[in-house]
Tab-separated table of C-alpha atoms and ligand atoms in Angstrom:
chain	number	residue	atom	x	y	z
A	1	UNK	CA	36.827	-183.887	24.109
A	2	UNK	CA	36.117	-187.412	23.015
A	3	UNK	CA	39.223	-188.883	21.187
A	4	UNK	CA	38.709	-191.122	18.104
A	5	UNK	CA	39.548	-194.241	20.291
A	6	UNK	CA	36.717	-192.916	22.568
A	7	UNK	CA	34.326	-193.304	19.598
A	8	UNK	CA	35.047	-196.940	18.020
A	9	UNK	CA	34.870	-198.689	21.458
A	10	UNK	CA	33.895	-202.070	19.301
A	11	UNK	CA	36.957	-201.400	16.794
A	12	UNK	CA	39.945	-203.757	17.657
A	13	UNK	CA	43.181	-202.272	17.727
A	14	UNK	CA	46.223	-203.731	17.399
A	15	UNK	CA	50.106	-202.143	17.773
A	16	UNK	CA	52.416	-203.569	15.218
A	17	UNK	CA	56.351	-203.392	15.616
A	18	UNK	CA	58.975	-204.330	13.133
A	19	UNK	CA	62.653	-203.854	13.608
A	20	UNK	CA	63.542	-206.910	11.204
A	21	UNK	CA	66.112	-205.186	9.254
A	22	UNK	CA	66.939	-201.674	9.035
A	23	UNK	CA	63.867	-199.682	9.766
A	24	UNK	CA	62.690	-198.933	12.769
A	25	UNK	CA	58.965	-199.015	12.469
A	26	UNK	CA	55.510	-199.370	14.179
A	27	UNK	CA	51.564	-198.788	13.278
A	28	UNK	CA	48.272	-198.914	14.606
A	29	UNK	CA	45.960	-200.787	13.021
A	30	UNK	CA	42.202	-202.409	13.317
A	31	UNK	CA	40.432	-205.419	12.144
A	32	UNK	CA	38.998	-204.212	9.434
A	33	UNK	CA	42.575	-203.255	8.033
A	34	UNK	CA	42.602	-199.489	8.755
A	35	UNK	CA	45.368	-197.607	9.903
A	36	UNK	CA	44.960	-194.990	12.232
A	37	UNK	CA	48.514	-194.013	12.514
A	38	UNK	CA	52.133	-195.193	10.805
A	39	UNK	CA	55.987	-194.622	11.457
A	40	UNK	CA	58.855	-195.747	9.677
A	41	UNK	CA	62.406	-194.594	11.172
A	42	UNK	CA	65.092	-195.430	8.167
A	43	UNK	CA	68.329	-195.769	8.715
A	44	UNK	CA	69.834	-195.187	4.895
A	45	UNK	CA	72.287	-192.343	6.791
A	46	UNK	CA	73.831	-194.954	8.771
A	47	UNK	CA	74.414	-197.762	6.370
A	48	UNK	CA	75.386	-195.443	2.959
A	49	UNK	CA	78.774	-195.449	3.758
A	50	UNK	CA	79.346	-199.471	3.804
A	51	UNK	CA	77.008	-199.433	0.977
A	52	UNK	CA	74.369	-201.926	2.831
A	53	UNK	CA	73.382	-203.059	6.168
A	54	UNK	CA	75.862	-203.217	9.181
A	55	UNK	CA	73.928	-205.534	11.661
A	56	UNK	CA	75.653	-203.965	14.754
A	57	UNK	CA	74.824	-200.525	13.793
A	58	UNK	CA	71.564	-201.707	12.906
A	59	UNK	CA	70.451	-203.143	16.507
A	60	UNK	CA	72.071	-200.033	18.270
A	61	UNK	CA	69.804	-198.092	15.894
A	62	UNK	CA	66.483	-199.616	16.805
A	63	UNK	CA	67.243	-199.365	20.199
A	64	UNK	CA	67.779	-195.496	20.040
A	65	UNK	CA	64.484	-195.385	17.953
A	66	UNK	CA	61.862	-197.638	19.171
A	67	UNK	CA	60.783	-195.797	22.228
A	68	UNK	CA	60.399	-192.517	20.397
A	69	UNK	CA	58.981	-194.674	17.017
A	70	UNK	CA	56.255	-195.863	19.490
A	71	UNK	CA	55.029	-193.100	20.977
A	72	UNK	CA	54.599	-190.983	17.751
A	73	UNK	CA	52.937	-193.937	16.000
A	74	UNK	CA	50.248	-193.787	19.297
A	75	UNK	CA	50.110	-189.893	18.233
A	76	UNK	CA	49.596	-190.135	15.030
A	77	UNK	CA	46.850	-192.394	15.196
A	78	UNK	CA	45.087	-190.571	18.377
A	79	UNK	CA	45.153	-193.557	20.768
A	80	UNK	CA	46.395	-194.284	24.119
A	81	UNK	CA	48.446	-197.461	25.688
A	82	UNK	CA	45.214	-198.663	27.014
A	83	UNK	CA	43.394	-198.271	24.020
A	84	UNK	CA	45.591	-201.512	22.370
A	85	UNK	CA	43.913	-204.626	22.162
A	86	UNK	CA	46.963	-206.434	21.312
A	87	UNK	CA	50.785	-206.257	20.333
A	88	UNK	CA	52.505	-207.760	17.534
A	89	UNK	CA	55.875	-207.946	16.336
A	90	UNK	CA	57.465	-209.510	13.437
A	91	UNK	CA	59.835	-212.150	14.802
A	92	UNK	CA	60.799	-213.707	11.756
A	93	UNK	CA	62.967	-213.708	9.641
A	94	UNK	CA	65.943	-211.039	9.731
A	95	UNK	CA	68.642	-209.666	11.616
A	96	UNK	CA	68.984	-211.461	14.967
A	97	UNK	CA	70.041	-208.646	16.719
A	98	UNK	CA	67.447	-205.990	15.074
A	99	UNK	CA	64.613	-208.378	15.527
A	100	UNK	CA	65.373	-209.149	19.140
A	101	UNK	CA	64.614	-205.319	19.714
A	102	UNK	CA	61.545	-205.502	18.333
A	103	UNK	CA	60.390	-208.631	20.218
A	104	UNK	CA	61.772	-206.996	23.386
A	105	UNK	CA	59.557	-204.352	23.308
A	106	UNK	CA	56.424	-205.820	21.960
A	107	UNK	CA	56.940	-208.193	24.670
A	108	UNK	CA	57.113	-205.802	27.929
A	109	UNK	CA	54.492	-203.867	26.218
A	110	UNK	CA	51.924	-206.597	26.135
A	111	UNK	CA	53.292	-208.011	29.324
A	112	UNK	CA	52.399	-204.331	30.662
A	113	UNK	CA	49.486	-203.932	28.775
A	114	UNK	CA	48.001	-207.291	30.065
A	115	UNK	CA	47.146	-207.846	26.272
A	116	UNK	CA	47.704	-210.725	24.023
A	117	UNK	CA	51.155	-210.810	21.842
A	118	UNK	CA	51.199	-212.330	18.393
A	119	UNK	CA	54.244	-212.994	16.140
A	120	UNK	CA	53.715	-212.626	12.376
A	121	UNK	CA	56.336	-213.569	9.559
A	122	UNK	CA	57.683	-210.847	8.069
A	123	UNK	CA	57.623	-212.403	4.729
A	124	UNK	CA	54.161	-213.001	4.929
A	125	UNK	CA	53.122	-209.465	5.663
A	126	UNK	CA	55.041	-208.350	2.712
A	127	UNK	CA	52.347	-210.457	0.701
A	128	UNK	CA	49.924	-209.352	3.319
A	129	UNK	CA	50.416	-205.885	1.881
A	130	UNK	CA	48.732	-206.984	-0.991
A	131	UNK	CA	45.786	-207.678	0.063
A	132	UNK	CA	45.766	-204.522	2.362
A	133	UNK	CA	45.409	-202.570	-0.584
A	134	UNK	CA	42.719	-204.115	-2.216
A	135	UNK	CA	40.429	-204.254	0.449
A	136	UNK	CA	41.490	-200.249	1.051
A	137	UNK	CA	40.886	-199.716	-2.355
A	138	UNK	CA	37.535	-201.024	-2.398
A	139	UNK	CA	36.634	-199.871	0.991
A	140	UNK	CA	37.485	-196.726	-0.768
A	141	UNK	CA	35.590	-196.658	-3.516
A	142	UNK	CA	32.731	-198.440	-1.752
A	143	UNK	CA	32.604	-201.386	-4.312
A	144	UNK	CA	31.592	-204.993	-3.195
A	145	UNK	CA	34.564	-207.120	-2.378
A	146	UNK	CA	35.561	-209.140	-5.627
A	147	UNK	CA	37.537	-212.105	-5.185
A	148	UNK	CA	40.288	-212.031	-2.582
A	149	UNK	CA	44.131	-212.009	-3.417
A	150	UNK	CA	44.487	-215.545	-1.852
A	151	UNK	CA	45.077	-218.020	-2.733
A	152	UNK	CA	47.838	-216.472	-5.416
A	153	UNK	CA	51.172	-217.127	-6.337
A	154	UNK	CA	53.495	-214.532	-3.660
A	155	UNK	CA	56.799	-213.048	-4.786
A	156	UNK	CA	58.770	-211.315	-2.411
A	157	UNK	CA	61.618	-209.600	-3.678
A	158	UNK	CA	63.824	-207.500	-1.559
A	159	UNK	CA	67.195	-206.716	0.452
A	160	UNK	CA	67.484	-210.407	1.654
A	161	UNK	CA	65.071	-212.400	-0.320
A	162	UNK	CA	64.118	-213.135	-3.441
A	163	UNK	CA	61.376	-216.057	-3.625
A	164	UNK	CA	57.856	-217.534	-5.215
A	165	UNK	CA	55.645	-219.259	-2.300
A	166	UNK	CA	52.321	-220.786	-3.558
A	167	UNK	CA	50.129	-218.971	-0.992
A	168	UNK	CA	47.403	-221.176	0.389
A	169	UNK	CA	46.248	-218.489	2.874
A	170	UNK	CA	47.811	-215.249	4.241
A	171	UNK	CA	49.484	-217.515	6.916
A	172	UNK	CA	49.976	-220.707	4.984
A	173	UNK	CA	53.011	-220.495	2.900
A	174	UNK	CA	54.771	-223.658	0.601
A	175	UNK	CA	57.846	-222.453	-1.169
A	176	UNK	CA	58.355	-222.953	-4.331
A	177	UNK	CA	61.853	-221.501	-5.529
A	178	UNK	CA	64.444	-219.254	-4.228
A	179	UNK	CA	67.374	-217.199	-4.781
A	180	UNK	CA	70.650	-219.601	-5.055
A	181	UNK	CA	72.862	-216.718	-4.471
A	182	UNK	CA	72.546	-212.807	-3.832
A	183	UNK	CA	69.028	-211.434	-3.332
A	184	UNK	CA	67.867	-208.884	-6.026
A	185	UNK	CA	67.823	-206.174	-4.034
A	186	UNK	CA	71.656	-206.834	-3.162
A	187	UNK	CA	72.548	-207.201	-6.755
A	188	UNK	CA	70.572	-203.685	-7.152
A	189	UNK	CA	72.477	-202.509	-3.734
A	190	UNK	CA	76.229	-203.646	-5.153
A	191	UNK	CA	76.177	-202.657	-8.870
A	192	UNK	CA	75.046	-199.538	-7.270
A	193	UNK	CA	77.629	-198.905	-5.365
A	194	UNK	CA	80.250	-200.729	-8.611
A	195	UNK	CA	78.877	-197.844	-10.161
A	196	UNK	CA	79.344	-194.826	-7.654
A	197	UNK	CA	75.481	-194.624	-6.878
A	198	UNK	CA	74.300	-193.747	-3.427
A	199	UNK	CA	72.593	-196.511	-1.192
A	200	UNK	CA	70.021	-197.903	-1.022
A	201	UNK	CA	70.975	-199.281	-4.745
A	202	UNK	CA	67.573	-199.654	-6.042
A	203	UNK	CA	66.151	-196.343	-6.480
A	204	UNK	CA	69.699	-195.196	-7.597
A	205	UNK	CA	69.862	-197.522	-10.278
A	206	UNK	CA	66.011	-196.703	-11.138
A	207	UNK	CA	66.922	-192.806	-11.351
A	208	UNK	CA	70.146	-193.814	-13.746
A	209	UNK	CA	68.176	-195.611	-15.423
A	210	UNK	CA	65.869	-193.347	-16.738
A	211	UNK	CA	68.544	-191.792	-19.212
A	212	UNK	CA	69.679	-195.197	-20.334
A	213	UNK	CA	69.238	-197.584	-23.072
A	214	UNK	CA	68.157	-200.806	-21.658
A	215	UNK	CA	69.433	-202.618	-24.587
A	216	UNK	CA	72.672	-201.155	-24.148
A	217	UNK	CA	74.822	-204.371	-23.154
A	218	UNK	CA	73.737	-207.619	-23.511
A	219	UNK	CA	73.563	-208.883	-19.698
A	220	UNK	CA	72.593	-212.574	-18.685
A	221	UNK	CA	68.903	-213.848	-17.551
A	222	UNK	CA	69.745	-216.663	-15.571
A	223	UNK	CA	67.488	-219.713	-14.319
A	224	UNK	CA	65.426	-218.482	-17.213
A	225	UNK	CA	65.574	-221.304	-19.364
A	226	UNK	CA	64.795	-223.907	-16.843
A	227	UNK	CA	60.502	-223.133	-16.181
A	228	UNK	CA	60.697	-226.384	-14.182
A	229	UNK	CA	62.985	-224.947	-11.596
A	230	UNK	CA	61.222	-222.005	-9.991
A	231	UNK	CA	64.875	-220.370	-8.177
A	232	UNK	CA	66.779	-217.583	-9.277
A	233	UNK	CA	70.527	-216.413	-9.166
A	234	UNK	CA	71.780	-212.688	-9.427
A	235	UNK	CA	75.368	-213.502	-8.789
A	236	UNK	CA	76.501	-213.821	-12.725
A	237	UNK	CA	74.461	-210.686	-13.452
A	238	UNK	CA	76.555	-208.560	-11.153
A	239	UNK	CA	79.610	-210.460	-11.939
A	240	UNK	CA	79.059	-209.522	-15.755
A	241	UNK	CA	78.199	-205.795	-14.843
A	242	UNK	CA	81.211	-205.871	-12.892
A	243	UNK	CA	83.509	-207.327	-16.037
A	244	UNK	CA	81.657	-204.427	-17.859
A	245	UNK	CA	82.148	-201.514	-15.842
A	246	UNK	CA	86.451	-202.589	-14.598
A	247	UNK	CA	87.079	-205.360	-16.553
A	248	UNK	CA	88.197	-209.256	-14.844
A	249	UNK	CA	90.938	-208.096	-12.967
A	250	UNK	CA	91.161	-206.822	-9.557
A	251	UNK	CA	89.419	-203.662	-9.302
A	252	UNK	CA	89.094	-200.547	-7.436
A	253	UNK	CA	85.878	-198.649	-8.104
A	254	UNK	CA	87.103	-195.347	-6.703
A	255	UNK	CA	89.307	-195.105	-9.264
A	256	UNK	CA	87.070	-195.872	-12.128
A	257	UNK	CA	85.703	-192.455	-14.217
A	258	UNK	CA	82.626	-194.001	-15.893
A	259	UNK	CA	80.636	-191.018	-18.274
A	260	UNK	CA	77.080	-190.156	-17.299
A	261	UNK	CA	75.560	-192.347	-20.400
A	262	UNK	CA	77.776	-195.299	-19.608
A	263	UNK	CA	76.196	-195.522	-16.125
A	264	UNK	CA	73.033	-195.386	-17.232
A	265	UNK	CA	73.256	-197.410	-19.876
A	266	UNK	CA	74.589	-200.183	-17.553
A	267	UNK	CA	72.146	-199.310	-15.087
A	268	UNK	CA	69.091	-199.479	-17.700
A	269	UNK	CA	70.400	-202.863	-19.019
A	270	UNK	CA	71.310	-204.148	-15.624
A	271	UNK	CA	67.708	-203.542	-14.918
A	272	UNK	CA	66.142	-204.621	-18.055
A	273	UNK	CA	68.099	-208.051	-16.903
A	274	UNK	CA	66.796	-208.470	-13.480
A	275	UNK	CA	63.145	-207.633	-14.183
A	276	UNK	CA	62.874	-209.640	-16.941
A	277	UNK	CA	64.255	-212.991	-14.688
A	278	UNK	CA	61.669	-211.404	-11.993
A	279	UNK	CA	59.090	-211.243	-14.528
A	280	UNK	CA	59.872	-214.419	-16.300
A	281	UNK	CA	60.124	-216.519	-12.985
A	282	UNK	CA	56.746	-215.703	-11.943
A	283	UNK	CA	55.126	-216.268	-14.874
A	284	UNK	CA	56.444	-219.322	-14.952
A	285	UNK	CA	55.242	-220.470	-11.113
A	286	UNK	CA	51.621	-219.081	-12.601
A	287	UNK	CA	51.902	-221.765	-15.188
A	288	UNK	CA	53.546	-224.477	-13.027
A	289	UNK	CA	51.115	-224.169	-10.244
A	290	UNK	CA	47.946	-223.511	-12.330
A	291	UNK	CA	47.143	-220.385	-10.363
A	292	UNK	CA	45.657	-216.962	-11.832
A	293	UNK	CA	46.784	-214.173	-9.215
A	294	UNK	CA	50.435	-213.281	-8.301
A	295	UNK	CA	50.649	-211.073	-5.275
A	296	UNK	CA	54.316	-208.860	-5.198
A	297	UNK	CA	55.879	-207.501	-2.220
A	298	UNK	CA	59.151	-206.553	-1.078
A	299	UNK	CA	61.277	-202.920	-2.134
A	300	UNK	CA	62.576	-204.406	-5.255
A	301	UNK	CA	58.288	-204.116	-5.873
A	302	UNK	CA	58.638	-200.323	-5.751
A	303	UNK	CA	60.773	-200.180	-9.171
A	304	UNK	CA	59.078	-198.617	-11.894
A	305	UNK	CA	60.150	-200.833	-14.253
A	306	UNK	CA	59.470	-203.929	-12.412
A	307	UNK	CA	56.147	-202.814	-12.133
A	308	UNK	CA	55.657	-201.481	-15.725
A	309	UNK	CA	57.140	-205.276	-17.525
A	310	UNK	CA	54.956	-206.935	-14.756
A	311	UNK	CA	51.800	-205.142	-15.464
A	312	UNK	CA	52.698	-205.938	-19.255
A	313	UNK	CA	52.721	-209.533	-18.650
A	314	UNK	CA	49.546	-209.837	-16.635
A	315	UNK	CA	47.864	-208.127	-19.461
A	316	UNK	CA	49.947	-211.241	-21.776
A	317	UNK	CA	49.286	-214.280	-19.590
A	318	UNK	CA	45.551	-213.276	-18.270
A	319	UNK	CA	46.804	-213.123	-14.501
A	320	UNK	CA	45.266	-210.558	-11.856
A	321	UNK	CA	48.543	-209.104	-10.499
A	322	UNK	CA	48.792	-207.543	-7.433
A	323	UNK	CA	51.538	-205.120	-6.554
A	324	UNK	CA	52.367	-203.916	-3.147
A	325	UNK	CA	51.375	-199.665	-3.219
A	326	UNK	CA	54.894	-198.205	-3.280
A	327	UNK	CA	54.899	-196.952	0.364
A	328	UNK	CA	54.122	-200.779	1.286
A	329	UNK	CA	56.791	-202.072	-0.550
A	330	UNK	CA	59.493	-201.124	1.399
A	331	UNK	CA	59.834	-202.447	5.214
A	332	UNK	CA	56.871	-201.113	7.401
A	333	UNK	CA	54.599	-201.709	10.037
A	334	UNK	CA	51.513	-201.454	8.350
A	335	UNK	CA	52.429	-204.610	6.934
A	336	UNK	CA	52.385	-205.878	10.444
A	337	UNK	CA	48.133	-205.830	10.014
A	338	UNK	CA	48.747	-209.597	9.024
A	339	UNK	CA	48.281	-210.112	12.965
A	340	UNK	CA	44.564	-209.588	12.755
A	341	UNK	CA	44.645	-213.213	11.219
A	342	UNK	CA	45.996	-214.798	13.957
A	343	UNK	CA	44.216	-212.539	16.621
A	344	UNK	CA	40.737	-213.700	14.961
A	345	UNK	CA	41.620	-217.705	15.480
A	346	UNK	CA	43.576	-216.636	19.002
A	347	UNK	CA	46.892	-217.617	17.594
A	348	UNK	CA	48.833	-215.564	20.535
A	349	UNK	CA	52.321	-215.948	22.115
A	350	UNK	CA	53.931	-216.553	25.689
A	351	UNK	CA	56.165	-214.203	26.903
A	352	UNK	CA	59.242	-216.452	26.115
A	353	UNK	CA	58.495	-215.457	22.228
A	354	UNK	CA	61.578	-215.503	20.496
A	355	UNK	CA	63.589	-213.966	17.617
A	356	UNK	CA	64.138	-216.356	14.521
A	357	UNK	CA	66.939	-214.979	12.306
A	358	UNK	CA	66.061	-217.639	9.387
B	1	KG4	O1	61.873	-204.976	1.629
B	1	KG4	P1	63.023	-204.087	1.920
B	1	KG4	O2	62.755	-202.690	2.431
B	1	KG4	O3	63.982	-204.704	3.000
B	1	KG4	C1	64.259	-206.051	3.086
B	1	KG4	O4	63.447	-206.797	3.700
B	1	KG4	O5	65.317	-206.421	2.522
B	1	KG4	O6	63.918	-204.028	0.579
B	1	KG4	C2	65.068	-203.247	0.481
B	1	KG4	C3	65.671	-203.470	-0.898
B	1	KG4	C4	67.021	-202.789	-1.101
B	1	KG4	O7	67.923	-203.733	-1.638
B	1	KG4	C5	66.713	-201.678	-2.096
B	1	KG4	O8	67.806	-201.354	-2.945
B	1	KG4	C6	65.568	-202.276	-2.871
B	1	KG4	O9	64.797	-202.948	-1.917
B	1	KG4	N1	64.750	-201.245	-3.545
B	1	KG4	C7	64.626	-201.135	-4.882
B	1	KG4	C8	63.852	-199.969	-5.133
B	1	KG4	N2	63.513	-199.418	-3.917
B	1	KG4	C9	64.069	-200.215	-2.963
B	1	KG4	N3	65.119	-201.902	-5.876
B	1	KG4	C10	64.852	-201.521	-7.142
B	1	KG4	N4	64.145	-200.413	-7.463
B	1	KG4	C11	63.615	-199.611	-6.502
B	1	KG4	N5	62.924	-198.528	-6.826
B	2	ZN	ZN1	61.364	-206.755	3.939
């Protein structure tokens, strides 16, 4: 029986792998942005207990996965080996030791293969996502493409970033503030765990959250009041949650018996605080740059309140906003489709490719 592969002979597909952090995680996708098949391996279980990532447990973990990652991402999306045009792999940035397991393997399989590797930022395919979505969407609803996401203003808030790039093109990146301290996601990952919530923090705070009063505690916005610097800082939030929740003394969390409303009124107004910088921020590198379209990727994206204050303020400011879907948000492969850029101008790699942790 003729497979799907056997069908789309002129379709170029290409086998994406990204081990940057702490998912394991590969797709199969084609030029024109489809994906025929997607896997994502987390490894929450492993890190919960430490409350975020543990680098060495994270490389073990890819190794254990990959293999089995890759050949359920060919089955999924009804393809052989030989049906791969070409293999990329994010190589940049993350953990040293989980991205060197990812450029391992994209690297024997292309060597293999006899196929062309590309490297793609995995920063940029978080913005990438973006514009994955719209042409989906429209693709989907079989409208005429409308103006493209880029160029736009890119924010890409997650685990180990938190920054605004003006975004010439989807490979042509100028940043234009950063996080001075903790990333967002962190400050959601340790006032999580400050407040006995599981990990990852950010969907734990989101949930306590729900039954909270955001204006419950009166928690600090910082960086907002310069809109000529475009960086951020989380580190006095959580410091003032923390004061909150055990006081300035030494503390020991275990120990601490919060009631259900007092979490989630800290969690609500911890929140409220670190969307509204988000928010704020962005609107601000709209203004400073002159641009009309913010693109937001990254899993501090997939909050519901993030998304709900951000959609308020494109309808304020007249911007077209463009949020990652939630299943993009979040470290994935699909992601990884940024590599059809670089395959169309022949941007490929020798097989010395290496991993860059920054
Ligand atoms: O992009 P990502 O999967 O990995 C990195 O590249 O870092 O982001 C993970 C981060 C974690 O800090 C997690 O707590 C946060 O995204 N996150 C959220 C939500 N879902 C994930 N933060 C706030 N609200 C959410 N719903
Ligand atoms: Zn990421």
């Amino acid at each position: 029986m003729p497979t799907m592969a056997d069908e789309r002979r002129d379709v170029i597909r290409i086998l994406t792998i990204e081990t940057t952090c702490d998912e394991t995680a590969a797709a199969v996708v084609t030029d024109q942005l489809e994906v025929l098949g997607t896997v994502v391996a987390s490894q929450d279980e492993f890190h919960q207990k430490f409350g975020g990532v543990v680098p060495e447990i994270a490389s073990r973990a890819h190794l254990e996965r990959i293999l089995p990652v890759l050949d359920e991402t060919l089955k999924k999306a009804g393809v052989k080996l030989s049906d791969i045009d070409a293999v990329s792999v994010a190589n940049r940035p993350g953990l040293a030791g989980s991205l060197l397991i990812g450029v391992a393997s994209a690297k024997a399989l292309a060597f293999a293969l006899g196929k062309p590797l590309i490297a793609v930022n995995h920063l940029q395919g978080h913005i990438y996502a973006c514009r994955i979505a719209a042409i989906q969407k429209r693709q989907s609803e079989k409208q005429q493409p409308e103006r493209d996401v880029f160029p736009c203003v890119g924010l890409i808030v997650s685990g180990g970033h938190t920054s605004l790039y003006r975004c010439r093109t989807p490979i042509d990146f100028e940043l234009l503030g950063t996080t001075i301290d903790d990333a967002a996601g962190e400050a959601f990952d340790k006032v999580a765990s400050m407040l006995g919530l599981s990990y990852p923090g950010g969907p734990s705070i989101q949930r306590a959250s729900s039954a909270g009063n955001p204006n419950a505690y009166s928690f600090p916005r910082a960086m907002l009041n310069d809109s000529e610097r475009l960086d951020f800082s989380f580190s006095g939030l959580k410091t003032a949650v923390r004061y909150k929740i055990a006081g300035t003394g030494k503390a020991d969390f275990s120990q601490i018996r919060l009631s259900e409303q007092e979490t989630a009124d800290i969690a609500a107004s911890f929140q409220e605080a670190a969307v509204d910088v988000l928010v704020g921020k962005s609107v601000q590198a709209l203004r400073k740059t002159g641009m009309k379209t913010l693109c937001v990727g990254g899993g501090v994206a997939a909050n519901a309140r993030f998304r709900e204050k951000m959609t308020q303020a494109a309808e304020k400011h007249g911007f077209q906003l463009h949020i990652a879907p939630i299943s993009l948000c979040t470290d994935n492969a699909v992601m990884g489709a940024i590599a059809v850029e670089r395959y169309r101008t022949g941007l490929f790699e020798s097989l010395d490719l290496d991993a860059f942790p920054t």
